[in-house]
């Protein structure tokens, strides 16, 4: 039998010991009689360096395997001998039983000699006390021994019964001899059946033994294949290790060369830096000497200047004293002159007031005259262009007049929009430009008109862009604060809303919804308040714009919410002149007045 320890297992933590050697080491530790091959610490930690070491390890393994196979064959031979002895003893036992049936009643039946059988069983137990991998076969033989013991007990019981029957046979008359012989034959038949069962058990054990031999041969072949594979892998690993060692040596040499080069460069840089530091130190010393010399000169000049300033101060003090005396005399003269001048000033003020009054009256008269002249010119020009009542009674003239009114309103809207941007055109001058255009007579040249118009457009665009930036900043700040309020949410389309009151009745898709809306800017300027004006919008839910349809979808009947809409979802970069500037963030307070669900 091949020990089951040779079954393939995964290698353990000993990476330097081949897996097959680890298997053999485990088996040898379990099999005490076999010679152990101890793996010393140096062997465990030392990696194979060359091919001869691997050859010696393989040869040692093969020797161990051959020794194990030899031990196995010896045990098989001993088992066959013991089986032959058992068969011989069985034949002797059968012969004794037959002889005992024919012996006279007064002749005692000799007890069968079972010492050989006991020795055989002991030998079987000794032979079966092998490795843990043979315990399966040992258990089967133990079962056979138990069956043999039971058969032995049955045989002893039958022998006892046979002896009892023989005693009773001797006492019975000759007429009962035939019936007794039949019982004896039946007992013999039972004994033969027991012997046959024993033979069958023995054959089954032999067949299982042959099966285990075949399994052992198969496992041996697999182990040999694994050993060859391990040797192949060991050779590949050794070659890889040699290549890696060469690569590492080459890389190390390169690193050494690069390090030496770098060290040389660093040494050169260090020497250069040392030279620069020496030069800087010399320059610093020279500068220090120059500063000391300059400081000494400055101190001397300061002392000299201080002396001169002190002399000048004394002279100024003396001069100031003289000037003070002169000032006192002048003050007295000034008082006298001031008194005389006050009288003259009063007389002059009276004359000046009279002259100013006259000039004011003259200027007022001149302005009144100029205003009258301009008004007269304007009236003359307007009278030239104004239609009379009779001409406006005709349809073409009425349509023309209506078109002019619409154009005037557009101009007023444009002026109001630009006023919001900080640009205030002169209406009279603008109207003069319109009239001159219709007259075909311009007070500016074409070049002046082109240049001035470009400047005007640039100023308008700059003002508009600035207003858009201001609105963007205001809108972002307002949204930031609005988001902080409790209950504020963001809709899928992108506007923010807060439900003030959810409502009381669900709105169906085909319902007719009445709403009021208050529209305002982020600074609170109200654009439109339907609630205040008493207006209500009533139409089917599907007819509302997507923005308001989504807002209504968050409410029930009589519900209300506040929504903050970014420019992209409202009036965009254009705005809505004159009240809504470009890039304006809009605030809507929406309330559902009533719902008709049909």
XYZ file of C-alpha atoms in Angstrom:
598
model
C 0.000 0.000 0.000
C 1.203 3.505 -0.864
C 0.694 5.995 2.015
C -1.969 8.525 1.291
C 0.464 11.259 2.342
C 1.774 11.153 -1.215
C -1.477 12.679 -2.465
C -0.933 16.109 -4.123
C -1.158 19.039 -1.702
C -0.330 22.736 -1.926
C 3.167 23.777 -0.818
C 3.341 25.435 2.592
C 5.415 28.302 3.884
C 8.779 26.655 3.095
C 9.321 28.231 -0.294
C 12.950 27.040 -0.468
C 11.990 23.372 -0.022
C 10.367 21.594 -2.996
C 6.795 20.558 -2.360
C 7.592 16.898 -3.008
C 10.272 16.936 -0.302
C 7.785 18.437 2.090
C 5.405 15.535 1.343
C 8.153 12.971 1.941
C 9.184 14.697 5.152
C 5.629 14.512 6.465
C 5.373 10.814 5.596
C 8.702 9.987 7.244
C 7.653 11.733 10.449
C 4.501 9.575 10.491
C 6.284 6.291 9.699
C 8.587 5.672 12.674
C 10.333 2.497 11.399
C 11.424 4.140 8.167
C 14.639 6.149 8.045
C 13.959 9.879 8.465
C 15.541 12.525 6.274
C 15.792 15.639 8.473
C 15.752 19.003 6.752
C 18.180 21.227 8.678
C 17.657 24.991 8.951
C 20.517 25.625 6.562
C 18.936 23.302 4.001
C 15.576 25.010 4.395
C 16.927 28.517 3.934
C 19.501 27.746 1.224
C 18.253 28.013 -2.344
C 19.571 25.579 -4.976
C 22.560 27.158 -6.648
C 23.183 24.737 -9.492
C 21.901 21.671 -11.316
C 23.984 18.970 -9.408
C 22.245 19.862 -6.123
C 18.891 19.258 -7.720
C 20.122 15.887 -9.057
C 21.177 14.781 -5.586
C 17.823 15.812 -4.141
C 15.999 13.825 -6.848
C 18.173 10.756 -6.280
C 17.495 10.928 -2.544
C 13.794 11.091 -3.187
C 13.936 8.102 -5.505
C 15.849 6.092 -2.912
C 13.248 6.918 -0.292
C 10.482 5.860 -2.689
C 12.261 2.583 -3.514
C 12.747 1.857 0.182
C 9.068 2.467 0.850
C 8.085 0.191 -2.023
C 10.384 -2.519 -0.688
C 8.819 -2.262 2.771
C 5.403 -2.489 1.161
C 6.315 -5.642 -0.748
C 7.633 -7.251 2.429
C 4.402 -6.495 4.251
C 2.387 -7.896 1.339
C 4.453 -11.111 1.419
C 3.890 -11.460 5.143
C 0.176 -10.918 4.648
C -0.005 -13.604 1.934
C 1.859 -16.049 4.189
C -0.507 -15.343 7.044
C -3.488 -15.790 4.726
C -2.118 -19.175 3.620
C -1.639 -20.177 7.251
C -5.173 -19.048 8.007
C -6.516 -21.179 5.155
C -4.546 -24.195 6.392
C -5.872 -23.750 9.903
C -9.380 -23.454 8.519
C -8.986 -26.760 6.710
C -7.692 -28.420 9.882
C -10.628 -27.016 11.842
C -13.064 -28.390 9.288
C -11.416 -31.813 9.428
C -11.562 -31.815 13.223
C -15.243 -30.929 13.156
C -15.960 -33.802 10.742
C -13.936 -36.175 12.871
C -15.715 -35.052 16.015
C -19.058 -35.946 14.479
C -17.911 -39.528 13.943
C -16.236 -40.049 17.323
C -17.937 -42.089 20.049
C -19.740 -40.324 22.834
C -17.398 -41.524 25.539
C -14.381 -40.125 23.699
C -13.979 -36.453 24.581
C -13.812 -34.024 21.718
C -10.447 -32.291 21.646
C -10.650 -28.506 21.558
C -9.278 -27.018 18.345
C -5.851 -25.501 18.646
C -6.432 -21.794 17.987
C -2.997 -20.621 19.019
C -1.908 -20.486 15.405
C -5.006 -18.507 14.554
C -4.286 -16.163 17.456
C -0.709 -15.779 16.283
C -2.003 -15.116 12.812
C -4.398 -12.460 14.087
C -1.572 -10.915 16.101
C 0.607 -10.910 13.016
C -2.180 -9.378 11.015
C -2.569 -6.642 13.623
C 1.198 -6.078 13.605
C 1.249 -5.957 9.819
C -1.643 -3.567 9.790
C -0.009 -1.220 12.290
C 1.490 0.770 9.458
C 1.116 4.358 8.492
C -2.032 6.486 8.970
C -2.598 6.177 5.235
C -3.118 2.378 5.602
C -5.747 2.685 8.307
C -8.529 2.149 5.831
C -7.239 -1.320 4.900
C -6.515 -1.979 8.586
C -10.133 -1.177 9.444
C -11.326 -3.633 6.815
C -9.056 -6.379 8.146
C -10.222 -5.522 11.673
C -13.745 -6.102 10.476
C -12.633 -9.454 9.020
C -11.023 -10.310 12.374
C -14.221 -9.391 14.177
C -16.156 -11.605 11.770
C -13.596 -14.368 12.380
C -14.011 -13.963 16.134
C -17.754 -14.179 15.732
C -17.326 -17.295 13.608
C -15.015 -18.675 16.283
C -17.658 -18.113 18.930
C -20.246 -19.689 16.667
C -17.899 -22.646 16.092
C -17.336 -23.085 19.817
C -21.096 -22.898 20.352
C -21.647 -25.484 17.639
C -18.897 -27.699 19.121
C -20.567 -27.444 22.501
C -23.896 -28.326 20.970
C -22.286 -31.169 19.016
C -20.783 -32.556 22.229
C -24.148 -32.257 23.928
C -25.824 -33.969 21.009
C -23.236 -36.723 21.044
C -23.886 -37.298 24.729
C -27.599 -37.408 24.078
C -26.945 -39.614 21.043
C -25.206 -42.185 23.160
C -28.221 -42.352 25.422
C -30.789 -42.546 22.633
C -31.885 -45.838 21.138
C -30.839 -46.903 17.711
C -34.160 -45.738 16.204
C -33.213 -42.086 16.742
C -29.819 -42.340 15.079
C -31.134 -41.296 11.669
C -32.750 -38.093 12.935
C -29.621 -37.232 14.871
C -27.501 -37.730 11.796
C -29.751 -35.322 9.907
C -29.278 -32.646 12.598
C -25.553 -33.228 12.485
C -25.599 -32.819 8.711
C -27.570 -29.578 9.069
C -25.005 -28.275 11.538
C -22.252 -29.206 9.117
C -24.065 -27.388 6.323
C -24.314 -24.275 8.486
C -20.603 -24.527 9.219
C -19.831 -24.825 5.500
C -21.896 -21.711 4.728
C -20.000 -19.797 7.382
C -16.739 -20.927 5.826
C -17.952 -19.809 2.396
C -18.850 -16.370 3.760
C -15.382 -16.158 5.253
C -13.865 -17.022 1.867
C -15.977 -14.365 0.180
C -14.876 -11.770 2.735
C -11.279 -12.779 2.176
C -11.638 -12.423 -1.604
C -13.258 -8.990 -1.204
C -10.367 -7.881 1.019
C -7.887 -9.169 -1.578
C -9.706 -7.313 -4.384
C -9.664 -4.093 -2.375
C -5.958 -4.643 -1.724
C -5.351 -4.933 -5.471
C -7.348 -1.748 -6.029
C -5.214 0.076 -3.458
C -2.082 -1.195 -5.207
C -3.323 0.226 -8.521
C -4.174 3.534 -6.830
C -0.694 3.607 -5.298
C 0.866 3.025 -8.711
C -1.206 5.851 -10.184
C -0.240 8.220 -7.382
C 3.419 7.276 -7.846
C 3.187 8.195 -11.545
C 1.528 11.500 -10.735
C 4.219 12.279 -8.170
C 6.918 11.550 -10.702
C 5.223 13.894 -13.196
C 4.941 16.574 -10.524
C 8.610 16.065 -9.666
C 9.573 16.565 -13.324
C 7.376 19.656 -13.525
C 8.943 21.044 -10.338
C 12.426 20.443 -11.713
C 11.447 22.218 -14.940
C 10.008 25.159 -13.001
C 13.124 25.243 -10.790
C 15.316 25.450 -13.914
C 13.178 28.279 -15.321
C 13.301 30.143 -12.021
C 17.064 29.712 -11.849
C 17.458 31.104 -15.378
C 15.180 34.040 -14.537
C 17.172 34.663 -11.362
C 20.433 34.671 -13.337
C 18.960 37.096 -15.888
C 17.631 39.336 -13.136
C 21.014 39.225 -11.408
C 22.737 40.291 -14.630
C 20.184 43.081 -15.152
C 20.622 44.249 -11.571
C 24.414 44.235 -11.907
C 24.184 46.259 -15.126
C 21.736 48.707 -13.562
C 23.941 48.960 -10.465
C 26.998 49.753 -12.565
C 25.036 52.414 -14.444
C 23.787 53.889 -11.194
C 27.332 53.914 -9.809
C 28.588 55.710 -12.916
C 25.722 58.202 -12.784
C 26.284 58.716 -9.058
C 30.007 59.324 -9.617
C 29.189 61.779 -12.384
C 26.616 63.538 -10.207
C 29.086 63.685 -7.302
C 31.678 65.248 -9.592
C 29.186 67.823 -10.818
C 28.124 68.572 -7.256
C 31.741 69.000 -6.203
C 32.299 71.405 -9.097
C 29.148 73.308 -8.155
C 30.293 73.365 -4.531
C 33.691 74.775 -5.522
C 32.008 77.357 -7.755
C 29.583 78.246 -4.968
C 32.516 78.577 -2.540
C 34.267 80.950 -4.934
C 31.101 83.013 -5.316
C 30.684 83.159 -1.540
C 34.301 84.318 -1.151
C 33.735 87.045 -3.741
C 30.494 88.074 -2.030
C 32.221 88.125 1.345
C 34.975 90.409 -0.033
C 32.350 92.649 -1.619
C 30.449 92.779 1.679
C 33.620 93.751 3.540
C 34.343 96.494 1.012
C 30.765 97.746 1.229
C 30.991 97.747 5.014
C 34.180 99.852 4.853
C 32.552 102.235 2.367
C 29.476 102.550 4.582
C 31.595 103.285 7.629
C 33.504 105.990 5.719
C 30.278 107.480 4.356
C 28.715 107.383 7.823
C 31.681 109.263 9.302
C 31.486 111.856 6.537
C 27.735 112.158 7.047
C 28.213 112.686 10.780
C 30.763 115.459 10.117
C 28.490 117.094 7.556
C 25.540 116.794 9.946
C 27.527 118.493 12.726
C 28.570 121.240 10.340
C 25.021 121.707 9.084
C 23.716 121.766 12.659
C 26.102 124.604 13.514
C 25.068 126.531 10.451
C 21.379 125.971 11.238
C 21.864 127.224 14.755
C 23.507 130.406 13.413
C 20.662 130.836 10.928
C 18.132 130.295 13.730
C 19.711 133.054 15.805
C 19.653 135.382 12.806
C 16.021 134.493 12.086
C 15.022 135.108 15.669
C 16.621 138.540 15.542
C 14.974 139.248 12.209
C 11.628 137.989 13.525
C 11.832 140.384 16.417
C 12.358 143.300 14.036
C 9.503 142.120 11.790
C 7.201 141.790 14.800
C 7.752 145.426 15.683
C 7.113 146.390 12.062
C 3.935 144.255 12.027
C 2.551 146.060 15.039
C 3.023 149.406 13.279
C 1.423 147.982 10.152
C -1.541 146.667 12.153
C -2.250 150.128 13.437
C -2.089 151.505 9.914
C -4.303 148.586 8.742
C -6.992 149.397 11.291
C -7.137 152.944 10.028
C -7.214 151.796 6.387
C -9.865 149.144 7.162
C -12.179 151.747 8.612
C -11.781 153.887 5.552
C -12.156 150.831 3.266
C -15.364 149.703 4.980
C -16.997 152.941 4.122
C -15.826 152.648 0.523
C -17.005 148.994 0.367
C -20.481 149.927 1.473
C -20.691 152.470 -1.276
C -19.297 149.963 -3.791
C -21.734 147.209 -2.676
C -24.650 149.468 -3.254
C -23.412 150.250 -6.735
C -22.713 146.551 -7.399
C -26.165 145.465 -6.274
C -27.709 147.994 -8.547
C -25.569 146.819 -11.443
C -26.354 143.118 -10.717
C -30.057 143.843 -10.616
C -29.836 145.604 -13.916
C -27.770 142.762 -15.441
C -30.231 140.155 -14.156
C -33.151 141.950 -15.628
C -31.262 142.299 -18.887
C -30.357 138.574 -18.965
C -33.935 137.560 -18.163
C -35.188 139.724 -20.933
C -32.615 138.245 -23.297
C -33.540 134.648 -22.304
C -37.233 135.387 -22.668
C -36.563 136.844 -26.064
C -34.490 133.796 -27.069
C -37.146 131.371 -25.743
C -39.832 133.181 -27.629
C -37.718 133.065 -30.760
C -37.061 129.286 -30.356
C -40.685 128.582 -29.540
C -41.713 130.579 -32.575
C -39.297 128.618 -34.760
C -40.585 125.353 -33.281
C -44.164 126.334 -33.818
C -43.381 127.286 -37.367
C -41.622 123.937 -37.980
C -44.361 121.946 -36.235
C -47.054 123.818 -38.050
C -45.371 122.851 -41.244
C -45.517 119.137 -40.364
C -48.773 118.970 -38.426
C -51.758 117.867 -40.437
C -54.941 119.795 -40.209
C -58.249 118.346 -39.022
C -59.584 117.984 -42.514
C -56.647 115.867 -43.732
C -57.008 113.375 -40.814
C -60.534 112.509 -41.897
C -59.200 110.425 -44.768
C -58.259 106.751 -44.197
C -54.743 106.885 -45.698
C -53.848 109.928 -43.595
C -55.272 108.259 -40.448
C -53.181 105.134 -41.098
C -50.085 107.231 -41.642
C -50.764 109.161 -38.462
C -51.285 105.894 -36.510
C -47.988 104.561 -37.878
C -46.304 107.750 -36.717
C -47.818 107.360 -33.247
C -46.573 103.743 -33.081
C -43.125 104.895 -34.155
C -43.199 107.583 -31.497
C -44.168 105.057 -28.859
C -41.302 102.806 -29.929
C -38.956 105.772 -29.591
C -40.358 106.505 -26.138
C -39.853 102.841 -25.120
C -36.287 102.969 -26.397
C -35.619 106.200 -24.499
C -37.103 104.747 -21.298
C -34.995 101.607 -21.656
C -31.807 103.601 -22.184
C -32.707 105.819 -19.247
C -32.707 102.678 -17.076
C -29.196 101.999 -18.359
C -28.024 105.500 -17.378
C -28.289 107.166 -20.818
C -30.586 110.241 -21.079
C -30.898 111.585 -24.680
C -32.275 115.081 -25.339
C -35.800 114.558 -26.688
C -35.922 117.895 -28.558
C -32.603 117.266 -30.299
C -33.662 113.689 -31.093
C -36.929 114.974 -32.581
C -34.955 117.534 -34.589
C -32.889 114.692 -36.047
C -36.068 112.866 -37.060
C -37.484 116.023 -38.711
C -34.187 116.745 -40.496
C -34.215 113.178 -41.793
C -37.642 113.692 -43.322
C -36.544 117.092 -44.688
C -33.406 115.589 -46.184
C -31.345 118.383 -44.649
C -28.759 117.451 -41.976
C -26.978 119.848 -39.670
C -23.975 117.431 -39.394
C -21.800 115.994 -42.150
C -21.990 112.327 -43.133
C -18.618 111.627 -41.492
C -19.751 113.292 -38.263
C -23.025 111.356 -38.335
C -21.232 108.007 -38.872
C -18.656 108.653 -36.145
C -21.212 109.997 -33.663
C -23.640 107.142 -34.328
C -20.862 104.560 -33.738
C -19.930 106.293 -30.481
C -23.574 106.336 -29.446
C -24.020 102.620 -30.202
C -20.849 101.784 -28.268
C -22.038 103.783 -25.271
C -25.439 102.065 -25.432
C -23.877 98.574 -25.676
C -21.500 99.285 -22.797
C -24.349 100.559 -20.644
C -26.479 97.548 -21.589
C -23.684 95.053 -20.758
C -23.054 96.772 -17.449
C -26.753 96.602 -16.615
C -26.780 92.887 -17.542
C -23.813 92.215 -15.226
C -25.512 94.048 -12.392
C -28.696 92.035 -12.901
C -26.713 88.775 -13.002
C -25.022 89.576 -9.693
C -28.302 90.599 -8.096
C -30.017 87.458 -9.367
C -27.303 85.115 -8.062
C -27.317 86.811 -4.662
C -31.118 86.624 -4.484
C -31.152 82.909 -5.416
C -28.483 82.185 -2.785
C -30.599 83.774 -0.076
C -33.829 82.215 -1.370
C -32.338 78.702 -1.255
C -31.630 79.121 2.457
C -35.324 79.487 3.262
C -37.094 76.470 4.720
C -38.986 74.335 2.199
C -37.198 75.702 -0.873
C -36.758 73.159 -3.690
C -35.376 73.103 -7.229
C -37.613 71.968 -10.071
C -36.404 69.602 -12.822
C -36.501 72.447 -15.375
C -34.196 74.618 -13.247
C -36.230 77.195 -11.289
C -36.434 77.403 -7.489
C -39.747 77.394 -5.659
C -41.254 77.392 -2.181
C -44.827 76.212 -1.598
C -46.740 78.641 0.609
C -49.956 76.569 0.636
C -50.366 73.187 -1.074
C -54.110 73.436 -1.672
C -57.098 71.184 -1.072
C -58.180 69.414 -4.286
C -56.134 67.526 -6.845
C -55.947 69.084 -10.311
C -56.671 66.782 -13.253
C -54.758 66.927 -16.532
C -57.785 68.163 -18.517
C -58.827 70.732 -15.895
C -59.421 74.424 -16.531
C -57.298 76.453 -14.119
C -57.809 80.085 -13.017
C -54.674 81.779 -11.648
C -53.371 85.183 -10.586
C -49.676 86.061 -10.808
C -47.557 88.803 -9.316
C -44.404 89.430 -11.363
C -41.489 91.385 -9.867
C -37.731 91.878 -10.016
C -35.313 90.777 -7.323
C -35.113 94.363 -5.989
C -38.866 94.330 -5.314
C -39.932 96.344 -8.379
C -43.400 95.082 -9.330
C -43.870 94.560 -13.058
C -47.417 93.238 -12.978
C -49.834 92.381 -10.154
C -52.969 90.657 -11.428
C -54.404 90.427 -7.915
C -54.225 94.222 -7.482
C -55.571 94.945 -10.954
C -58.413 92.444 -10.454
C -57.486 90.293 -13.444
C -57.586 86.458 -13.572
C -56.099 84.199 -16.238
C -58.385 81.255 -17.051
C -57.493 78.549 -19.558
C -56.935 74.763 -19.779
C -53.902 73.432 -17.943
C -52.371 72.199 -21.195
C -52.497 75.740 -22.660
C -50.170 77.246 -20.041
C -46.468 77.661 -20.866
C -44.262 74.767 -19.665
C -42.799 76.894 -16.861
C -46.168 77.697 -15.284
C -47.597 74.260 -16.101
C -44.793 72.689 -14.069
C -45.363 75.168 -11.220
C -49.108 74.414 -11.172
C -48.236 70.702 -11.046
C -46.753 71.222 -7.564
C -50.063 72.600 -6.223
C -53.661 71.658 -5.666
C -56.744 73.876 -5.999
C -56.405 77.187 -4.076
C -52.686 76.511 -3.531
C -49.958 79.123 -3.842
C -46.183 79.228 -4.252
C -43.292 81.602 -4.840
C -40.918 80.789 -7.676
C -37.564 82.330 -8.613
C -36.851 81.920 -12.324
C -33.348 82.374 -13.810
C -32.929 84.557 -16.935
C -32.564 81.532 -19.235
C -36.127 80.446 -18.384
C -37.552 84.004 -18.333
C -36.672 86.974 -20.618
C -33.038 85.992 -21.247
C -30.306 88.371 -22.371
C -32.756 90.670 -24.175
C -35.046 91.542 -21.305
C -38.393 93.220 -21.910
C -38.075 96.983 -22.349
C -38.533 99.232 -20.629
C -39.293 97.626 -17.267
C -37.337 94.347 -17.388
C -33.580 94.729 -17.951
C -31.438 92.076 -19.667
C -30.354 88.990 -17.647
C -33.025 89.718 -15.054
C -33.936 87.016 -12.526
C -37.720 87.062 -12.134
C -39.826 86.421 -9.037
C -43.366 85.084 -9.456
C -46.005 84.685 -6.776
C -48.572 82.280 -8.243
C -51.962 81.515 -6.681
C -54.653 79.180 -8.014
C -58.023 80.933 -7.755
C -60.168 77.998 -8.807
C -60.104 74.749 -10.792
C -62.776 73.201 -12.987
C -62.025 69.473 -13.277
C -65.007 68.966 -15.580
